[in-house]
Amino acid sequence: MRFVPRRPVLLLAASALAISLAAPSLAQEAPAEAPAEAQAPEPNGDPQVPPIVIEDAEAPETPEVAPIPAEWTPIPLDARGRSAFGLYLAGRNALTSGESAAGADYLARVYALTPEQPRVREQAFTAALLAGDLDEAGRIAPTDPEVSPALLQAGRLVEAVQTYVRGDARRADALLTTAPVGAPHDRAGFYVQGWIAAAAKDWDRALALPPADFDPVSVLVARGNRARLLEQRRRYDEADAEWRDLTSHALAGALFRLPYGEFLERRGRRDEALVQYDAAVTAGTADRRIREGRERVLAKARPPALPSFRASAAQALRTAADQMIAQRAYEFGAVYLRLAQNLDPSDNTQLLIGQTLIQGGIEPAGRAALAQVSPRSPSAYAAARIQTAISLGKIDRDDEALAELRRAAAVSPDEVSIAYMLASQLMQMKRYEEALALLDAPLLNTADQGFEVHFLRGAAYEALDRDKEAEAELWTALQMQPDNPTLLNYLGYLWVDTGTRVAEGAAMIARAHAADPSDGNIQDSLGWAQFRQGQYDAAVANLEGAVDKEPANAEINDHLGDAYWAVGRTREAGFQWNRVLTLDVDAQRKAEVEAKLRDRLGQDPTGDKGLGNAGGAVD
């Protein structure tokens, strides 16, 4: 079939680009954990972290928890005369609609009216976490032991960190001493407690060794934090010994070369720092910061400053967030990132908050977070605009997605990947001339352009009925990727549909279908090739399968109607053609289908949504 905008292809390309434009990996101290299987235990034996869930209002209460009364006398009302019941229902409705900020506001008002209700407090706390109102979350953190440990311990963590954010390190340290943060937030609690304790001048707690039951990855992270704290305490020999041991680790040593190199620079040991940076370059693990460190040493420039306690605490929370995200506990990963952002604001952290919320399926909140990334950080801003465009594209808000991509292109005008995505979005919106103008511009039309650019240009030519130019571009792309099923399908379909090289095109489509049998568009091409060769029974079988996979595609339904007509199944043909008229169909195809119904069946086109076969024969 002809060009079909492929959102998954755009999403994959954009996700890779967003990663490349974002800050370097924030978990520098330890390797990322492999995503856990749904039921697999974590390395320390704890179960997988549960997601944040807003429970049903009707969920049964334990005997110790007072239920929300069936009647209040008098009914609690706010200053505007709104009842607690109404506010509660409005809050839950907002949360289920993805409007986390509004939901949190409503539930906070309910809690203010009904502070005696533990369930309301728990749900108001959860909503505040999702909305990112961590001051409110810390204020109303649940203390009831019957509350889920994931929420109870999150409350302890948030309360302590927000207390430190407000400048009271001693009280934050006391909170963590009196009620240490337990599982599943024990890693984050331990990582951050060292920095809070140091700020409170509680150095015994700051330099405590990690718990014996920590998993190996978390032990390495904790030791990296301890090495930094030893430097802060001016116990340089101990810090050096810790870094040397960490960099000698067989698997994770490479991740500690950067912080050790920076430590060595601050100690005036440039030659030794260069050894660390060169080792990373030789091993192929050097990122931008390693390369900058190497250039700094060679230029004998000033070493990097020792990070503040707050900045280091934020880094520790970002690392804990990486670990939570690796466990697919996206909501709590976002909470850690918000805490880090409160401690040490940066556009890169704000970008990660938005990306993490979107990964967790909380897309409106994710888009709201991404909107706060400033254009003062061009790479983070471009990545945020791209991620927002992808999210908007999923819900068919194409004009807004296009505007976001244009903003990304404005701050990164020389970024090839953004220009390609912009052209892809224009193709998605059937603005082929504009897409072609971008594809033919110097940024994309280069001697070393990739097969993707040739393919997209070929698809644009084909959509504009410039078949010879389309054939040339698709053929060039195919020479670069000879086994790519998408390329085989598009060029093969072009040959079949124009009748120029039907047999050769059919063979290419068959190869594409064998490589990707789940793709309904390719199966449609195969069925249509069989139809064009007079293999009508085989065409019917494949086109029925294609409609099963792509039931809302007007072209595939039209093809199936033609195949039914060819084998004498006129009633089913009429159903399929009428179905086409209920779908998103262009004016040319609409006129052609109406003519078939009128001329072949003597019908006035109905466009009846109740008619038609969504896949398969009608008895």
Coordinates of C-alpha atoms in Angstrom, one line a residue:
M1 CA 0.0 0.0 0.0
R2 CA 1.0 3.6 -0.4
F3 CA 2.8 5.7 2.3
V4 CA 1.3 5.1 5.7
P5 CA 2.6 7.4 8.5
R6 CA 4.3 5.1 11.0
R7 CA 4.2 6.6 14.5
P8 CA 6.2 3.8 16.1
V9 CA 9.1 4.5 13.7
L10 CA 8.9 8.2 14.6
L11 CA 8.7 7.4 18.3
L12 CA 11.7 5.1 18.3
A13 CA 13.8 7.6 16.3
A14 CA 12.7 10.5 18.6
S15 CA 13.4 8.5 21.8
A16 CA 16.9 7.8 20.7
L17 CA 17.3 11.5 19.8
A18 CA 15.9 12.7 23.1
I19 CA 18.4 10.5 24.9
S20 CA 21.3 11.8 22.8
L21 CA 20.2 15.5 23.4
A22 CA 19.7 15.0 27.2
A23 CA 22.4 15.3 29.9
P24 CA 24.9 12.5 30.2
S25 CA 23.8 9.5 32.3
L26 CA 23.1 10.6 35.8
A27 CA 23.9 7.3 37.4
Q28 CA 27.6 7.7 37.2
E29 CA 28.4 5.8 40.3
A30 CA 26.9 2.5 39.4
P31 CA 25.7 0.5 36.3
A32 CA 22.1 0.6 35.5
E33 CA 20.1 -2.4 36.7
A34 CA 18.5 -4.6 34.1
P35 CA 14.7 -4.2 34.0
A36 CA 13.2 -6.7 36.3
E37 CA 10.8 -9.4 35.2
A38 CA 7.2 -8.8 36.4
Q39 CA 7.6 -11.2 39.3
A40 CA 11.3 -11.3 39.7
P41 CA 12.8 -10.3 43.1
E42 CA 15.3 -7.4 43.3
P43 CA 18.9 -8.2 44.2
N44 CA 18.4 -7.6 47.9
G45 CA 15.4 -9.9 47.9
D46 CA 12.7 -7.2 48.2
P47 CA 9.7 -7.6 45.9
Q48 CA 9.3 -5.3 43.0
V49 CA 8.3 -1.8 44.0
P50 CA 4.6 -1.3 43.7
P51 CA 3.2 1.6 41.6
I52 CA 1.4 4.5 43.2
V53 CA -2.3 3.6 43.1
I54 CA -5.3 5.7 44.0
E55 CA -7.6 3.2 45.7
D56 CA -11.3 3.0 45.2
A57 CA -13.4 5.0 47.6
E58 CA -15.3 1.8 48.4
A59 CA -12.3 -0.3 49.3
P60 CA -12.8 -2.1 52.7
E61 CA -11.2 -0.5 55.7
T62 CA -9.3 -2.2 58.5
P63 CA -11.1 -2.1 61.8
E64 CA -8.6 0.5 63.2
V65 CA -9.3 3.0 60.4
A66 CA -12.4 5.1 60.8
P67 CA -14.5 4.9 57.5
I68 CA -15.7 8.0 55.8
P69 CA -19.1 8.4 57.4
A70 CA -22.3 7.9 55.3
E71 CA -23.5 11.2 56.7
W72 CA -21.7 14.2 58.2
T73 CA -23.7 16.5 60.6
P74 CA -23.1 19.1 59.6
I75 CA -21.7 18.3 56.2
P76 CA -18.1 19.7 56.0
L77 CA -18.1 22.7 53.6
D78 CA -15.2 24.8 52.4
A79 CA -15.3 28.6 52.2
R80 CA -17.0 28.5 48.8
G81 CA -19.8 26.2 50.1
R82 CA -18.4 23.0 48.4
S83 CA -18.9 19.8 50.3
A84 CA -16.2 17.3 51.2
F85 CA -18.0 14.6 49.2
G86 CA -18.1 16.8 46.1
L87 CA -14.5 17.8 46.4
Y88 CA -13.4 14.2 46.9
L89 CA -15.3 13.0 43.8
A90 CA -13.9 15.9 41.8
G91 CA -10.4 15.0 42.9
R92 CA -10.7 11.4 42.0
N93 CA -12.2 12.2 38.7
A94 CA -9.4 14.6 37.9
L95 CA -6.8 12.0 38.9
T96 CA -8.3 9.3 36.7
S97 CA -8.4 11.8 33.8
G98 CA -4.7 12.5 34.2
E99 CA -5.1 15.9 35.7
S100 CA -2.8 15.3 38.6
A101 CA -2.4 18.9 39.8
A102 CA -6.1 19.5 39.9
G103 CA -6.7 16.2 41.6
A104 CA -4.1 17.0 44.2
D105 CA -5.7 20.4 44.9
Y106 CA -9.1 18.9 45.4
L107 CA -7.9 16.2 47.7
A108 CA -5.8 18.6 49.7
R109 CA -9.0 20.6 50.3
V110 CA -10.9 17.5 51.4
Y111 CA -8.1 16.6 53.8
A112 CA -8.2 20.1 55.3
L113 CA -12.0 19.6 55.9
T114 CA -11.7 16.0 57.2
P115 CA -8.3 15.6 58.9
E116 CA -9.6 12.7 61.0
Q117 CA -9.9 10.5 57.9
P118 CA -6.7 8.5 57.4
R119 CA -7.8 7.3 53.9
V120 CA -8.3 10.8 52.7
R121 CA -4.8 11.8 54.1
E122 CA -3.3 8.8 52.3
Q123 CA -4.9 9.7 49.0
A124 CA -4.2 13.4 49.3
F125 CA -0.5 12.5 50.0
T126 CA -0.4 10.2 46.9
A127 CA -2.0 12.9 44.7
A128 CA 0.5 15.5 45.9
L129 CA 3.3 13.1 45.1
L130 CA 2.0 12.6 41.5
A131 CA 1.4 16.4 41.1
G132 CA 4.9 17.2 42.3
D133 CA 3.7 19.3 45.3
L134 CA 6.3 17.9 47.6
D135 CA 5.9 20.6 50.3
E136 CA 2.3 19.5 50.7
A137 CA 3.2 15.8 50.5
G138 CA 5.8 16.3 53.2
R139 CA 3.3 18.1 55.4
I140 CA 0.6 15.5 55.2
A141 CA 2.8 12.4 54.9
P142 CA 0.9 9.4 56.4
T143 CA 2.1 8.0 59.7
D144 CA -0.4 5.2 60.2
P145 CA 1.4 1.8 60.2
E146 CA -1.5 0.3 58.3
V147 CA -0.6 2.4 55.3
S148 CA 1.3 0.7 52.4
P149 CA 5.1 0.6 53.2
A150 CA 5.8 2.1 49.8
L151 CA 3.7 5.2 50.7
L152 CA 4.7 5.3 54.4
Q153 CA 8.4 5.2 53.7
A154 CA 8.0 7.6 50.8
G155 CA 6.4 10.0 53.2
R156 CA 9.4 9.8 55.5
L157 CA 11.8 10.4 52.7
V158 CA 9.9 13.4 51.3
E159 CA 9.4 15.0 54.7
A160 CA 13.2 14.7 55.5
V161 CA 14.4 16.0 52.1
Q162 CA 11.9 18.8 51.9
T163 CA 13.0 19.9 55.4
Y164 CA 16.6 20.0 54.1
V165 CA 15.4 21.9 51.0
R166 CA 14.0 24.6 53.4
G167 CA 17.5 24.9 55.0
D168 CA 17.0 22.9 58.2
A169 CA 19.7 20.2 57.9
R170 CA 19.7 19.4 61.6
R171 CA 16.0 18.7 61.8
A172 CA 16.2 16.7 58.5
D173 CA 19.0 14.6 60.0
A174 CA 17.0 14.1 63.2
L175 CA 14.0 12.9 61.2
L176 CA 16.2 10.3 59.4
T177 CA 17.8 9.3 62.7
T178 CA 14.5 8.9 64.5
A179 CA 12.7 7.1 61.6
P180 CA 15.1 5.8 59.0
V181 CA 13.6 5.3 55.6
G182 CA 12.8 1.7 55.0
A183 CA 12.1 -0.5 51.9
P184 CA 11.4 0.1 49.1
H185 CA 13.0 3.6 49.5
D186 CA 15.9 2.5 51.7
R187 CA 18.4 3.0 49.0
A188 CA 17.4 6.6 48.4
G189 CA 17.1 7.2 52.1
F190 CA 20.7 6.0 52.7
Y191 CA 22.2 7.8 49.8
V192 CA 20.8 11.1 50.8
Q193 CA 21.2 10.8 54.5
G194 CA 25.0 11.0 54.2
W195 CA 24.8 14.5 52.6
I196 CA 22.1 15.7 55.0
A197 CA 24.1 14.4 58.0
A198 CA 27.2 16.1 56.6
A199 CA 25.3 19.4 56.3
A200 CA 24.2 18.9 59.9
K201 CA 27.9 18.2 60.9
D202 CA 26.9 14.7 62.0
W203 CA 30.0 13.1 60.4
D204 CA 29.7 9.7 62.1
R205 CA 26.3 9.2 60.3
A206 CA 27.6 10.9 57.2
L207 CA 30.4 8.4 56.8
A208 CA 28.5 5.3 57.9
L209 CA 29.1 2.2 55.8
P210 CA 26.2 0.8 53.7
P211 CA 23.9 -1.7 55.3
A212 CA 25.0 -5.3 55.1
D213 CA 21.8 -6.3 53.2
F214 CA 22.2 -3.9 50.4
D215 CA 22.5 -5.4 46.9
P216 CA 26.0 -5.2 45.2
V217 CA 25.0 -2.3 42.9
S218 CA 23.7 -0.2 45.8
V219 CA 26.8 -0.9 47.8
L220 CA 29.0 0.5 45.0
V221 CA 26.8 3.6 44.8
A222 CA 27.0 4.1 48.6
R223 CA 30.8 3.7 48.5
G224 CA 31.0 6.3 45.8
N225 CA 29.1 8.7 47.9
R226 CA 31.3 7.9 50.9
A227 CA 34.4 8.6 48.9
R228 CA 33.0 12.1 48.1
L229 CA 32.1 12.7 51.7
L230 CA 35.6 11.7 52.8
E231 CA 37.0 14.3 50.5
Q232 CA 34.6 16.9 51.9
R233 CA 35.9 15.9 55.4
R234 CA 39.4 16.4 54.1
R235 CA 40.3 12.8 54.8
Y236 CA 42.0 12.7 51.5
D237 CA 44.0 9.5 51.9
E238 CA 40.9 7.5 52.8
A239 CA 39.0 9.0 49.9
D240 CA 41.9 8.1 47.5
A241 CA 41.9 4.5 48.8
E242 CA 38.2 4.2 48.3
W243 CA 38.3 5.6 44.7
R244 CA 41.3 3.3 43.8
D245 CA 39.3 0.3 45.0
L246 CA 36.2 1.3 43.2
T247 CA 38.0 2.0 39.9
S248 CA 39.6 -1.5 40.1
H249 CA 36.2 -3.2 40.2
A250 CA 36.1 -5.7 37.3
L251 CA 32.6 -4.7 36.0
A252 CA 31.8 -1.3 37.4
G253 CA 35.2 0.3 37.6
A254 CA 34.8 2.4 34.5
L255 CA 31.9 4.2 36.0
F256 CA 34.1 5.7 38.7
R257 CA 36.9 7.0 36.5
L258 CA 35.3 10.4 36.1
P259 CA 34.8 11.2 39.8
Y260 CA 38.2 9.8 40.7
G261 CA 39.8 11.9 38.0
E262 CA 38.1 15.0 39.2
F263 CA 39.3 14.2 42.8
L264 CA 42.9 13.8 41.5
E265 CA 42.6 17.1 39.7
R266 CA 41.6 18.9 42.9
R267 CA 44.5 17.3 44.7
G268 CA 46.9 18.7 42.0
R269 CA 47.7 15.2 40.6
R270 CA 47.0 16.0 36.9
D271 CA 49.1 13.2 35.5
E272 CA 47.2 10.6 37.5
A273 CA 43.9 12.2 36.5
L274 CA 44.9 12.0 32.8
V275 CA 45.6 8.2 33.3
Q276 CA 42.0 7.8 34.4
Y277 CA 40.5 9.8 31.5
D278 CA 42.8 8.1 29.0
A279 CA 41.7 4.7 30.3
A280 CA 38.1 5.6 29.7
V281 CA 38.9 6.7 26.1
T282 CA 40.8 3.5 25.4
A283 CA 38.0 1.4 26.7
G284 CA 35.4 3.3 24.6
T285 CA 33.5 4.4 27.7
A286 CA 34.4 8.1 27.5
D287 CA 31.4 10.5 27.6
R288 CA 31.4 14.2 27.1
R289 CA 32.5 14.9 30.7
I290 CA 35.4 12.5 30.4
R291 CA 36.6 14.3 27.2
E292 CA 36.2 17.7 28.8
G293 CA 38.2 16.5 31.8
R294 CA 41.0 15.3 29.6
E295 CA 41.1 18.6 27.7
R296 CA 41.1 20.5 31.0
V297 CA 44.1 18.5 32.3
L298 CA 46.0 19.0 29.1
A299 CA 45.3 22.7 29.1
K300 CA 46.3 22.8 32.8
A301 CA 43.0 24.6 33.5
R302 CA 41.4 25.0 36.9
P303 CA 40.0 21.7 38.3
P304 CA 36.2 21.3 38.8
A305 CA 34.9 22.7 42.1
L306 CA 33.9 20.4 44.9
P307 CA 30.1 20.0 44.6
S308 CA 28.1 21.4 47.5
F309 CA 26.2 19.2 49.9
R310 CA 22.9 20.0 48.3
A311 CA 24.2 19.3 44.8
S312 CA 25.6 16.0 45.9
A313 CA 22.4 15.1 47.7
A314 CA 20.5 15.8 44.4
Q315 CA 23.0 13.6 42.5
A316 CA 22.4 10.8 45.0
L317 CA 18.7 11.1 44.5
R318 CA 19.1 11.1 40.7
T319 CA 21.0 7.8 41.0
A320 CA 18.3 6.3 43.2
A321 CA 15.8 7.4 40.6
D322 CA 17.8 5.6 37.9
Q323 CA 17.5 2.4 39.9
M324 CA 13.8 2.9 40.5
I325 CA 13.2 3.5 36.8
A326 CA 15.2 0.3 36.0
Q327 CA 12.6 -1.5 38.1
R328 CA 9.8 0.2 36.2
A329 CA 8.7 2.1 39.3
Y330 CA 8.4 5.3 37.3
E331 CA 6.1 7.2 39.7
F332 CA 8.6 6.9 42.5
G333 CA 11.5 7.6 40.2
A334 CA 9.8 10.8 39.3
V335 CA 9.3 11.6 43.0
Y336 CA 13.1 11.2 43.6
L337 CA 13.8 13.4 40.6
R338 CA 11.5 16.1 41.9
L339 CA 13.3 16.0 45.2
A340 CA 16.6 16.3 43.4
Q341 CA 15.2 19.3 41.4
N342 CA 14.1 21.0 44.6
L343 CA 17.6 20.6 46.0
D344 CA 19.6 21.6 42.9
P345 CA 17.4 22.8 40.0
S346 CA 18.5 22.1 36.4
D347 CA 16.9 21.8 33.1
N348 CA 18.3 18.3 32.6
T349 CA 16.7 17.0 35.8
Q350 CA 13.4 18.7 34.8
L351 CA 13.7 16.9 31.4
L352 CA 14.1 13.6 33.2
I353 CA 11.1 14.2 35.4
G354 CA 8.9 14.7 32.3
Q355 CA 10.4 11.7 30.5
T356 CA 9.9 9.5 33.5
L357 CA 6.3 10.4 34.0
I358 CA 5.6 9.8 30.4
Q359 CA 7.3 6.4 30.6
G360 CA 5.0 5.6 33.6
G361 CA 1.9 6.5 31.5
I362 CA 1.2 9.7 33.3
E363 CA 1.4 11.7 30.1
P364 CA -0.4 15.0 31.0
A365 CA 1.8 15.4 34.0
G366 CA 4.8 14.5 32.0
R367 CA 4.0 17.1 29.3
A368 CA 3.4 19.7 32.1
A369 CA 6.9 18.9 33.5
L370 CA 8.5 19.1 30.1
A371 CA 6.9 22.5 29.5
Q372 CA 9.1 23.8 32.3
V373 CA 12.4 23.0 30.6
S374 CA 13.9 26.4 29.6
P375 CA 15.3 27.3 26.2
R376 CA 18.4 28.6 28.1
S377 CA 19.5 24.9 27.9
P378 CA 19.2 24.3 24.2
S379 CA 19.9 20.5 24.2
A380 CA 17.5 19.8 27.1
Y381 CA 14.9 22.1 25.7
A382 CA 15.0 20.4 22.2
A383 CA 14.8 17.0 23.8
A384 CA 11.8 18.2 25.9
R385 CA 10.0 19.5 22.8
I386 CA 10.6 16.3 21.0
Q387 CA 9.3 14.2 23.9
T388 CA 6.2 16.4 24.1
A389 CA 5.7 16.1 20.3
I390 CA 5.8 12.3 20.6
S391 CA 3.3 12.3 23.5
L392 CA 0.9 14.7 21.6
G393 CA 1.2 12.5 18.5
K394 CA -0.1 9.5 20.3
I395 CA -3.4 11.3 20.9
D396 CA -3.6 12.8 17.4
R397 CA -2.8 16.3 18.4
D398 CA -0.7 16.7 15.3
D399 CA -0.7 20.5 14.9
E400 CA 0.6 20.9 18.5
A401 CA 3.1 18.1 17.9
L402 CA 4.3 20.0 14.8
A403 CA 4.7 23.2 16.7
E404 CA 6.8 21.5 19.4
L405 CA 9.1 20.0 16.7
R406 CA 9.5 23.5 15.1
R407 CA 10.5 24.8 18.5
A408 CA 13.1 22.1 18.8
A409 CA 14.4 22.9 15.3
A410 CA 14.6 26.6 16.2
V411 CA 17.1 26.0 19.1
S412 CA 19.0 23.2 17.2
P413 CA 18.9 24.4 13.6
D414 CA 21.8 22.2 12.6
E415 CA 20.5 18.9 14.2
V416 CA 19.9 16.5 11.4
S417 CA 17.7 14.2 13.4
I418 CA 15.3 17.0 14.4
A419 CA 15.0 18.0 10.7
Y420 CA 14.2 14.4 9.8
M421 CA 11.6 14.2 12.5
L422 CA 10.0 17.4 11.4
A423 CA 9.8 16.0 7.8
S424 CA 8.3 12.8 9.2
Q425 CA 5.6 14.8 11.1
L426 CA 4.7 16.7 8.0
M427 CA 4.3 13.4 6.1
Q428 CA 2.1 12.2 8.9
M429 CA -0.1 15.3 8.4
K430 CA -0.1 14.7 4.5
R431 CA 1.8 18.0 4.0
Y432 CA 4.0 16.4 1.4
E433 CA 5.3 19.4 -0.4
E434 CA 6.6 20.9 2.9
A435 CA 8.1 17.6 3.9
L436 CA 9.9 17.4 0.5
A437 CA 11.2 20.9 0.9
L438 CA 12.9 19.9 4.2
L439 CA 14.2 16.6 2.7
D440 CA 15.7 18.5 -0.2
A441 CA 17.3 21.2 1.9
P442 CA 21.1 21.1 2.5
L443 CA 20.8 19.8 6.1
L444 CA 19.3 16.5 5.0
N445 CA 20.2 16.3 1.3
T446 CA 23.9 15.4 1.7
A447 CA 26.2 13.0 0.1
D448 CA 26.2 10.7 3.1
Q449 CA 22.5 10.9 3.9
G450 CA 21.1 7.7 5.4
F451 CA 18.6 5.3 3.9
E452 CA 15.9 6.8 6.1
V453 CA 16.1 10.1 4.3
H454 CA 16.0 8.4 0.9
F455 CA 13.0 6.4 2.0
L456 CA 11.1 9.4 3.3
R457 CA 11.9 11.4 0.2
G458 CA 10.7 8.5 -2.0
A459 CA 7.5 8.3 0.0
A460 CA 6.9 12.0 -0.4
Y461 CA 7.4 11.7 -4.2
E462 CA 5.1 8.7 -4.3
A463 CA 2.4 10.6 -2.4
L464 CA 2.7 13.4 -4.9
D465 CA 2.4 10.9 -7.9
R466 CA 6.0 11.6 -8.9
D467 CA 6.5 7.9 -9.4
K468 CA 9.8 7.9 -11.3
E469 CA 11.5 10.0 -8.7
A470 CA 9.9 7.9 -6.0
E471 CA 11.3 4.7 -7.6
A472 CA 14.8 6.2 -7.8
E473 CA 14.8 7.2 -4.1
L474 CA 13.3 4.0 -2.8
W475 CA 15.8 2.0 -5.0
T476 CA 18.7 3.9 -3.5
A477 CA 17.4 3.3 0.0
L478 CA 17.0 -0.4 -0.7
Q479 CA 20.6 -0.8 -1.9
M480 CA 21.7 0.6 1.5
Q481 CA 19.3 -1.8 3.4
P482 CA 18.6 -4.7 1.0
D483 CA 16.6 -6.8 3.6
N484 CA 14.6 -4.0 5.2
P485 CA 10.9 -5.2 5.0
T486 CA 9.6 -1.6 4.9
L487 CA 11.7 -0.7 1.9
L488 CA 10.9 -4.0 0.2
N489 CA 7.2 -3.4 0.7
Y490 CA 7.1 0.2 -0.5
L491 CA 9.1 -0.2 -3.6
G492 CA 7.4 -3.5 -4.4
Y493 CA 4.0 -2.0 -3.9
L494 CA 4.9 1.0 -6.2
W495 CA 5.9 -1.4 -9.0
V496 CA 2.8 -3.5 -8.5
D497 CA 0.4 -0.6 -8.2
T498 CA 1.7 1.2 -11.3
G499 CA 1.9 -2.0 -13.2
T500 CA 5.5 -1.5 -14.3
R501 CA 7.2 -4.5 -12.7
V502 CA 4.4 -6.5 -11.1
A503 CA 6.1 -9.9 -10.8
E504 CA 9.3 -8.5 -9.4
G505 CA 7.4 -6.2 -7.0
A506 CA 5.2 -9.1 -5.8
A507 CA 8.4 -11.1 -5.1
M508 CA 9.8 -8.2 -3.0
I509 CA 6.6 -7.9 -1.1
A510 CA 6.6 -11.6 -0.4
R511 CA 10.1 -11.2 1.1
A512 CA 8.9 -8.3 3.2
H513 CA 5.9 -10.3 4.5
A514 CA 8.1 -13.3 5.4
A515 CA 10.4 -10.9 7.4
D516 CA 7.5 -9.2 9.2
P517 CA 4.3 -11.2 9.1
S518 CA 2.6 -9.1 11.8
D519 CA 2.5 -5.9 9.7
G520 CA -0.9 -5.4 8.3
N521 CA 0.2 -2.9 5.7
I522 CA 2.7 -5.3 4.2
Q523 CA 0.1 -8.1 4.2
D524 CA -2.2 -5.7 2.3
S525 CA 0.5 -5.1 -0.3
L526 CA 0.9 -8.9 -0.7
G527 CA -2.8 -9.4 -1.1
W528 CA -3.0 -6.5 -3.6
A529 CA -0.1 -7.9 -5.6
Q530 CA -1.9 -11.3 -5.8
F531 CA -5.0 -9.4 -6.9
R532 CA -3.2 -7.6 -9.6
Q533 CA -1.8 -11.0 -10.8
G534 CA -5.3 -12.6 -10.9
Q535 CA -4.7 -14.7 -7.8
Y536 CA -8.1 -13.7 -6.3
D537 CA -8.6 -16.5 -3.7
A538 CA -5.1 -15.9 -2.3
A539 CA -5.7 -12.2 -2.4
V540 CA -9.0 -12.5 -0.4
A541 CA -7.2 -14.6 2.4
N542 CA -4.3 -12.1 2.7
L543 CA -6.5 -9.0 2.6
E544 CA -8.9 -10.4 5.2
G545 CA -5.8 -10.9 7.4
A546 CA -4.6 -7.4 6.7
V547 CA -8.0 -5.9 7.7
D548 CA -7.9 -7.9 10.9
K549 CA -4.6 -6.2 11.7
E550 CA -5.6 -2.7 10.4
P551 CA -9.4 -2.5 10.7
A552 CA -9.6 1.3 10.4
N553 CA -7.5 1.6 7.2
A554 CA -9.6 2.8 4.4
E555 CA -7.3 1.6 1.6
I556 CA -7.1 -2.0 2.9
N557 CA -10.9 -2.2 3.3
D558 CA -11.2 -0.9 -0.3
H559 CA -8.8 -3.6 -1.5
L560 CA -10.7 -6.3 0.3
G561 CA -14.0 -5.1 -1.3
D562 CA -12.3 -5.3 -4.7
A563 CA -11.1 -8.9 -4.0
Y564 CA -14.6 -9.9 -2.8
W565 CA -16.1 -8.5 -6.0
A566 CA -13.6 -10.4 -8.1
V567 CA -14.6 -13.8 -6.5
G568 CA -18.3 -13.1 -6.8
R569 CA -19.0 -12.2 -3.2
T570 CA -20.9 -9.1 -4.1
R571 CA -22.7 -8.6 -0.8
E572 CA -19.4 -8.6 1.2
A573 CA -17.9 -6.3 -1.4
G574 CA -20.7 -3.8 -0.8
F575 CA -20.2 -4.1 3.0
Q576 CA -16.5 -3.3 2.6
W577 CA -17.0 -0.4 0.3
N578 CA -19.6 1.1 2.6
R579 CA -17.2 0.6 5.5
V580 CA -14.6 2.6 3.6
L581 CA -16.9 5.6 3.6
T582 CA -17.1 5.5 7.5
L583 CA -13.3 5.8 7.8
D584 CA -10.7 8.5 7.3
V585 CA -10.7 8.5 3.5
D586 CA -9.3 11.0 1.1
A587 CA -11.6 12.7 -1.5
Q588 CA -10.2 10.7 -4.5
R589 CA -10.8 7.3 -2.9
K590 CA -14.2 8.4 -1.6
A591 CA -15.3 9.3 -5.1
E592 CA -13.9 6.0 -6.5
V593 CA -15.7 3.9 -3.8
E594 CA -19.0 5.7 -4.3
A595 CA -18.7 5.0 -8.0
K596 CA -18.2 1.3 -7.4
L597 CA -21.3 1.2 -5.2
R598 CA -23.4 3.1 -7.7
D599 CA -22.2 1.5 -10.9
R600 CA -21.6 -2.1 -9.8
L601 CA -24.3 -2.6 -7.2
G602 CA -26.8 0.1 -8.0
Q603 CA -26.6 1.4 -4.5
D604 CA -26.6 4.9 -3.1
P605 CA -23.5 5.0 -0.9
T606 CA -24.7 4.7 2.7
G607 CA -21.5 5.2 4.7
D608 CA -23.4 3.1 7.3
K609 CA -21.1 2.4 10.2
G610 CA -23.1 -0.6 11.1
L611 CA -22.2 -2.3 7.8
G612 CA -19.1 -3.9 6.7
N613 CA -16.7 -6.6 7.7
A614 CA -14.0 -5.7 10.1
G615 CA -12.0 -8.7 9.0
G616 CA -13.2 -11.9 7.4
A617 CA -16.1 -13.0 5.4
V618 CA -19.7 -12.4 6.2
D619 CA -22.0 -15.4 6.0

